[in-house]
PDB file of C-alpha atoms in Angstrom:
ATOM      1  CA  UNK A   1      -1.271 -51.551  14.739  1.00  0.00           C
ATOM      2  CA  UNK A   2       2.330 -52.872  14.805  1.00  0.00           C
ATOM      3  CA  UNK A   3       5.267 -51.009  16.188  1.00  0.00           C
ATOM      4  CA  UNK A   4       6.766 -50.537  12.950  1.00  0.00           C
ATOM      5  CA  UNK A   5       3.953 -49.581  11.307  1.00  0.00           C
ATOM      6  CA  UNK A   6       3.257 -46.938  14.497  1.00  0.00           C
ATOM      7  CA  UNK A   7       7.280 -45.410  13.537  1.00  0.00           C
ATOM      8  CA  UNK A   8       6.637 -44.655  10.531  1.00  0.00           C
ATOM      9  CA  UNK A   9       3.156 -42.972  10.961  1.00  0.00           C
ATOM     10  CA  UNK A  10       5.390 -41.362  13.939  1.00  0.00           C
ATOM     11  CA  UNK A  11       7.979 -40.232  10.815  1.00  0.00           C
ATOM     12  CA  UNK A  12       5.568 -39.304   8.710  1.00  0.00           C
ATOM     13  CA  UNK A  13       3.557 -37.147  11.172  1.00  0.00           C
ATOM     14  CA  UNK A  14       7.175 -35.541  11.879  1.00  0.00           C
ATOM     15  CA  UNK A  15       8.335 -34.838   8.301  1.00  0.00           C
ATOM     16  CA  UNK A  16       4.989 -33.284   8.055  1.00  0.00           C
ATOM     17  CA  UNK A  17       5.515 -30.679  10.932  1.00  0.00           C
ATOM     18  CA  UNK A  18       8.980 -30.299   9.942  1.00  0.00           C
ATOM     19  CA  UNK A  19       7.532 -28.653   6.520  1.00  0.00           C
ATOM     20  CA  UNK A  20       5.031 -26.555   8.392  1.00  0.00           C
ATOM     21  CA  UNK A  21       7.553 -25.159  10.226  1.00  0.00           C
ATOM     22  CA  UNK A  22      10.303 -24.950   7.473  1.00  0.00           C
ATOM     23  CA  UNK A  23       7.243 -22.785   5.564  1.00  0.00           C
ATOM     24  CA  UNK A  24       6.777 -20.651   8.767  1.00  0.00           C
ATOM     25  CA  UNK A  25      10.267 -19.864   8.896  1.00  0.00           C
ATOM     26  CA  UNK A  26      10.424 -18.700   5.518  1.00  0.00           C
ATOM     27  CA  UNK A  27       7.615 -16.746   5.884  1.00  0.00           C
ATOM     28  CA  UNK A  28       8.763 -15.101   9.356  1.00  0.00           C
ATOM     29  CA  UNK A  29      12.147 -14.398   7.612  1.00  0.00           C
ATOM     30  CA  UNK A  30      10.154 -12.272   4.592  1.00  0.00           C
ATOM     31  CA  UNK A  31       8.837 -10.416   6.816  1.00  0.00           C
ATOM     32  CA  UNK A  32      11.525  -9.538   8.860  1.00  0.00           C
ATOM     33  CA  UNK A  33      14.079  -8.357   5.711  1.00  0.00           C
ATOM     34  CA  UNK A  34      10.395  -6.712   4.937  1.00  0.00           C
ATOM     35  CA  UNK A  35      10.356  -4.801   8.244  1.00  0.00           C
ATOM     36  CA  UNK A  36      14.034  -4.114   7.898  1.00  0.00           C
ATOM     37  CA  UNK A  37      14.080  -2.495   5.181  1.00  0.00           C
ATOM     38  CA  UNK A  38      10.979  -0.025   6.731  1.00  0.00           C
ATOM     39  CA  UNK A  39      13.185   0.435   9.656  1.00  0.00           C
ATOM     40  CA  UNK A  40      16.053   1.853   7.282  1.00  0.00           C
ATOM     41  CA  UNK A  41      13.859   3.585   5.709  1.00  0.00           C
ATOM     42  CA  UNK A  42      12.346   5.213   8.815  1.00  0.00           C
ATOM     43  CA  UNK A  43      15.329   6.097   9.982  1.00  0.00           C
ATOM     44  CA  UNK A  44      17.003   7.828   6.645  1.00  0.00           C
ATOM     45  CA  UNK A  45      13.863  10.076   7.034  1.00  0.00           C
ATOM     46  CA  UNK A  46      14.395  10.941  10.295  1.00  0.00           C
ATOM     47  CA  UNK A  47      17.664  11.904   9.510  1.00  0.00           C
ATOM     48  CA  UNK A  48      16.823  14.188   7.111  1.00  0.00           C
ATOM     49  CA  UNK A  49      13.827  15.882   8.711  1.00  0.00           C
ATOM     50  CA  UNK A  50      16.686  16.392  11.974  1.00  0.00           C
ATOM     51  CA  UNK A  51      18.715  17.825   9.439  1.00  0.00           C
ATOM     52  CA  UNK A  52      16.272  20.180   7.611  1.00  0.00           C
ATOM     53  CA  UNK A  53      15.024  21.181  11.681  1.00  0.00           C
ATOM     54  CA  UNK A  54      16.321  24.697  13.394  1.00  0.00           C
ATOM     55  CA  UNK A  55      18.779  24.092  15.959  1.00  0.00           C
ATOM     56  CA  UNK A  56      17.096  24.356  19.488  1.00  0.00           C
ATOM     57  CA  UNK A  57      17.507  27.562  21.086  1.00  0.00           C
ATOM     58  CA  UNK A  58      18.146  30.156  17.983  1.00  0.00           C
ATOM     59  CA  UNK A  59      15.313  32.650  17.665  1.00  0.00           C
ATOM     60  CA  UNK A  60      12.559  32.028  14.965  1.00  0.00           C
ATOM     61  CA  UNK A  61      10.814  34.808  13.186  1.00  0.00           C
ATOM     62  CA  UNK A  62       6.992  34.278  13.005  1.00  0.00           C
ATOM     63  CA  UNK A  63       6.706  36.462   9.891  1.00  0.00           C
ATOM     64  CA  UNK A  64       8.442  33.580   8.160  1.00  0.00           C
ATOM     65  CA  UNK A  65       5.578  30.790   9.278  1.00  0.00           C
ATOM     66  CA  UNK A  66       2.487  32.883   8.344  1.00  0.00           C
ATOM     67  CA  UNK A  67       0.971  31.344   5.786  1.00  0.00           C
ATOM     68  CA  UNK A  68       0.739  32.782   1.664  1.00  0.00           C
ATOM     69  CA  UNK A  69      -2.722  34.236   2.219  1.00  0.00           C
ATOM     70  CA  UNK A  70      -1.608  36.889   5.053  1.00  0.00           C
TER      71      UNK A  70
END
């Protein structure tokens, strides 16, 4: 095989990892906008449910937790 002919196999072997990864990026970047929006999502909700909790320390009435059937 000539030297020339080696480069460009060399090239192409290149250009073709260079896609692979270009399409692994892409795919890695879905995922993370993907995950980021779960992790805003996650957190709203956990907002909320701190929001909706009783403050620590004030006195709960048990009466108010039994449930319907009682």
């Amino acid at each position: 095989m000539e030297p020339n002919d080696r480069n460009e196999q060399r090239l192409n072997d290149l250009e073709i990892k260079a896609s692979y990864l270009e399409d692994t990026l892409d795919q890695l970047d879905k995922i993370i906008i993907r995950q980021q929006g779960q992790i805003d999502l996650l957190i709203r909700e956990l907002t909320h449910l701190r929001q909706q909790a009783p403050e620590p320390g004030t006195a709960r009435n048990l009466r108010d937790e039994l449930p319907p059937h009682y």
